[in-house]
Amino acid sequence: MTDRDPTRLELIHKRFNKVDWTDLKSIHTTLPAYKQELIKLQGEGQKNVSKKVEIEMFNLWTPYKDKQLYKQTELILEPRKRHALFGHNGCGKSTLFRAMASGALFDQGFPKHISVLHMQEIETSPDNGTLMETVINSHELLYCLRKCRKHLQDLIEKDPKEELKANLAWVQQELVFLKDDTAEERVSKMLKPLGFDTKAQQKNVNELSGGLRMRVALVCAFFQAPDLLLLDEPTNHLDFPSVLWLENRLRGYPGSFLLVTHDRQLLENVCNSVMLIEEKEIHYYKMDFKQFEKRKDLDNKKKYDERERFIARNRNPDPSTPLGRRVDQYKKWIKEYTASQVAIGDMFTFPDPSPLPDVDPETPPEEVPLIDMKGVTFGYPGTDVMIFKKPTNCKITAATRMGIMGPNGAGKSTFLKLLTGRLKATTGTVTTAKGFKLAYFGQHSAEELDLDMTPFEWMCFKYPEVKQQGKLRHHLKKAGMQGEMSDTRMKGFSGGQKARVIFAQLTYECPHLLIMDEPTNFLDLESVDSLINACNKYKGAMLLVTHSRHMLHSCGNIYLSITPGKFSFFEKISDCERATYSFIKDVEEGGKVKVTKVQGGSGEQVEDEEEEEEEFTMEAIMKRRQRHKEQLAAAEKAKIDEKKAKEEERKAKVVIAAQKENWKVGEMCQAFWYEDRKFYKAKVRQVSKKKPAKVCVTFMKYGNSVVLVPAQLLEEGVKPTKEMRQSAYFLHVEAVKAKKAAQAAKKERMKQERMKKRRERR
């Protein structure tokens, strides 16, 4: 007798103990509860049973009943809708998921006949077998029907009763609907792109890490394809190809799903409806995520203005009255809204890197090398495994913004360790610039924090040599640790708050190269946006490994794809995505890709029959970019020359040569006035000695003076023609343009001088 709770499969097996196999209704009792309810409704004559969820007065509390999360709001989920669930941390998203999946909402009118699955990490259990067995057995309806088929087939062999045959026919028909004959093949195709080849599929799930078990849980979810799938941050343990795989699956998902994620690109690409949780209510937006964000910003600004006016009209209400409580609620909302707007811009801040010694500050960043990798190959000592078999070249300059992507185990971490000197190359060289500083943020960096300390105490611990500790506090403030937060124990900090402390620690000494490995894990959407803003303002070089395509697209200017057997650079993320899609397709179909001799988290690069094309090397991309720059410069010069030629041609057609070049002081003339484009009698006051000559004249009738060129003056007695007036006005317009251009050039020159002095002071 064991004291543990029965496992899921053990509970299913109990349903088979007292089954009358000649009675179809008795067989129905072995099936999942939602299927039994659906059969019951169909038996009552309801042919097309609606899968819509509609609860008009929905309420939900925390499990301990200490806080109400949803109060008298509507819960509406239409069938075949792709919903994004959006709301701040702690608003009740996970609690809602658990309540829907556990059946706790049945008493409020939640339909009992729809299948609901809350995708969570698979826990270690005696139920777990190989990956294939675990995924197949996760489909409760398929598992029960297969078990029923086996029982009925065994009984028919002993006694072929008609009732048993009829019941077997019903079971077989249900299995056909579930595509029972292709189940294993479909599961294998789903497991391969997530890093589980045929050999890995035979491993026991209990032997896998938490992140890998989460991937298996994803496959279980899509294999079961419930009517309502609940996904809570499904990308946290996925690599770039896995996220693309997940997006493809969600795009073609036949049922409804609710998605909570910080991956903006995923939300924009797969969701066509948004559910916003705010002030204990659910608000519905029948639009995609991009449109929702615009609408939400407008709604929040409108709400802010309305509540400001309401508070202004009711300045000192009695706090015990409904009006007073309402004013207090509005003040709290305004305070939170204002703080969130400030946090978006200031949550993360990276200082500018200090100049490198022996490098002229005027040198363009793309010409300042930081790390130069030449002809590098790498294999783990004592083994015959070659992670990078082909000689690999890569140059990191001060202008590099490289996004690195590829499947887990392909060599991304090995590549970063080679660049940073944590691993020594088997052949080839890796050289770094003199005085070069590096900061590395890994997905597990927050685990280094001592949570019993405050952020300020942690900074003092990491930088004991800093005597003026006020500088540390100021730097924490720049990293978003404002007010009391810098003196609060880190035990209760969220993932985003811990990340800010780590970034403050790493950037205090102004690194020239910032390497970030999955920095978005456990950050919410607003924190990710703030991190992207900070990265774009950061003046140093950056290497970025992340599954967030939005961050890669926003922060990268070159992309490296590392897959088993290939080390390819791309100028555009779209090209890199296409290469990754090809990799996924090859893996699913068991085609060209070979992953062999996995060692230390990296797959060996395998020699292809054909050499890797030159266009996918970093040198080729740099050459193409240089050629492109030269072509653009040549095209721009040709454009300017053409424009000048046209202007000269036009000028030659419009401008009439001066009647007289050598004007003398005191001579009378007819001078042009630009406002009415006419000539008036005037007297020459001054003549410049510089060429081209300028003449200052005073109008006799009005007394005002103007500076003109000889072509804008006529001798006395000459009758001005239309062509003369057009010529004079054209020269006036050209003079105004030249004056504005000179002022702009002077302003830019002064700006450059100020920046140069600022750099010299640093």
Steps between C-alpha positions, in 0.01 A plus 500: 500500500654833392425838658529696173203632303393291200645612168292621206522169315416305816181706538411429135558125551255500793223602261544168317448279806119465482416535129230298326660466156170400338345834610613804302389740777723313743793538258431874488582523873865419423537815287598850618224702668471755217447220245233339717318835524527551122358151431216575743410826322514333159277224633245764599475608137749789494692441176726806478584566863641852550855526637452863609579607857266774627474592869320832557576552872848355545676516838830346609704514821853389582525139629513626862201735446707797623463708182236529229662496156189529276181672611167473315657505156430306180702194396443441127712264288384444145593174322797502262621836632867575564500710817787690662448536877658827614535656844756609760675251727271378779172581323393133498597354162651177639218462755244528218684231303506262796130558573396429140717187473395352838124535448465750786280721278234240419270643771518842327389359165828394338413230240581145612512357147809684371852367551734744677876461544729724704845439351746459789841341552476120531586394853706191576258210550485120483258553208778643285665268252690586186425830328284321243305306765451808718361710216270222373374424852437871570204483257247363749224432247737317263650303789156393629369406153810292425460325833131437423591360158752260657244376757230452236735320256611261776136426597391449135778245449352296788130564429402695181173652622318749275483758781878486539553536123262800485678665789838433340374660176400813698845513666673451164296785349601734785865402450472583129383852596816532716726374213621216719696331219736800454535602868860383551614647168346839582656504847845415360474785246413746777780385733783524245502883447504545879834318521388138552624274221394134466757388757408775750131404471583175675629678813294501818332836561600489870866525392447833321558848642206729582545698179498188282196360683323828416565432130352153535197662667459723192496196273244335732279810474502516119460124469188509720366813319237584767206728426660764727878511544646717777864610446682690775842631382566200271815655344706525822692175442503504119776583254447702180398208270264370770325837520451497122364146531262612777380794288426272204303262725297784651422650161340176388343405834146364442353597840521809723795600711584756765862620480703683767848591378762777496586418135347793311564347156313185599204703626491709183529201267251253652234686703185654351334598829622650828357461851619776734480444877466836676340604829354150561324504163566339162482733200476355147669637188412327172819603322862395465762589762647799314160668470422411862811681629409817309141484625614432856734801500217724380258352757752546785565865407128566482444325835788697654350834390149404617622389843719809541192718434289291739756539781524875430120532539502300826802624692420413863230233521432300816717182467224288657245586229470324159619823334808513722587138431459562128734802511755293693475221239550750217805655673654156543441418131657831387804438721548147359446616141753785537755266660457245219555769233820614673618139543464423128762760417731465803479134603839422342780748427847421363777763525726576203826298487827682573734561202751224425867590555704574185180544294418840351152605626422617145549146358171360365368219732497245215878548467572432871561123545415353843529123438648333192442126454705350215496142372361361824407133538400348832464157652477397865838375630524123537217431253471475122201739500554811283241767578637734231665279241532758225732799565276777632569874465321780683593861575322698772538877463371788713203527260402132508141419600482125438196282560594133548239232448475127452381183673620406847806280479624644168789697654372849593639487854826347375538785248450763774747323731760494221449872435529590870800276571319253726594225254825470305481434126643172369646684201492864396525818706269728699648845570346786699565876501718664764296631796190316377224439761225239474172443687307173477134461598386136496154357548615369841686816609226595749576179694832659606318764708495475878127554556553589868678817385353822365607618150718770661670248732559269202668779300721588799591130532591473129696830493673530842770726350245780431537749786225741392206262544258770388619424145377142539161620620480747209585221253226280650257787451601522132430126470144546629561431871340821624378611842467229764563221251880528527470440878248212481603136552504318166307196628169627368633644173349400167712365214509846340617669821778243550606551137531876562735438795716271285512754217596774749784278626626416149483850355654698788844476337372586149572187288600534134319176417176384665408134451145401592385137504117471515452828692121503446428184699263582788459866392155632423419678173559854633837396650605352165404825322704700752799268454478544121494881542808483725684273252429737212638795702810303606807622305711185532506170311247228576457125451146380560374143540122497538189330370324840484487597132371846592817565702726350231337713231510816714861467624694303237679612182646159406373150582689177560319169457670203668348163411669158503736507201448868411640830626332768285475879516200691366439869441125477567313312771242389241773310310616343826142395580468336159820304561364391840165396346695287253686342791169422678355346183811286448486379861127417482544307177818329616692653208840661465573596862726276704572561869771267625722460804325748727744613767482778754181650359626545143453298184794425273522688172481235227673541166244545222552351156520856367706776657310772681426781259718809530194728524430372853836605647545815707778623268269471199228697678746773606632522141143516365415772749812698405417463131143604575626809688728590209214450253271718713771768528561488124126514432462794739793683338354435154164627623657819639702554181188447290307744717780757468511455123123549479523810720777641286300424187191661649707795619646543154147510358355732766787729605571796276859626509565826682480811282781655701754334733710793627262717701641798688386666822257786432374372165125492436334173392182294505509237783285189541264458801404131564162549673313641201767393246542851351790739429520841674730800473798467736849629579817291547635532856771227520671253266687195634853429377457119525384293204218443422430866564217613729341845472316681783237745370247736663156550348443871437127504568489278812844540656561132577815318389565156352803296386477370141721354227566695177255278306218643722579861402402692184635827362275805509254524215494127423148359495480175714359200315323193639813292438714751696265482800500115489880496483536739797252304714671168419831646624327617820361148571844343440660748742247414775567125452876552520462706820289229670745226395792699646315547831420125521864409426620739771256353752613144422867603526443652845314184611791279391745723688290476820486118474876485445565710812260280701688185392833661591370587850400132552 
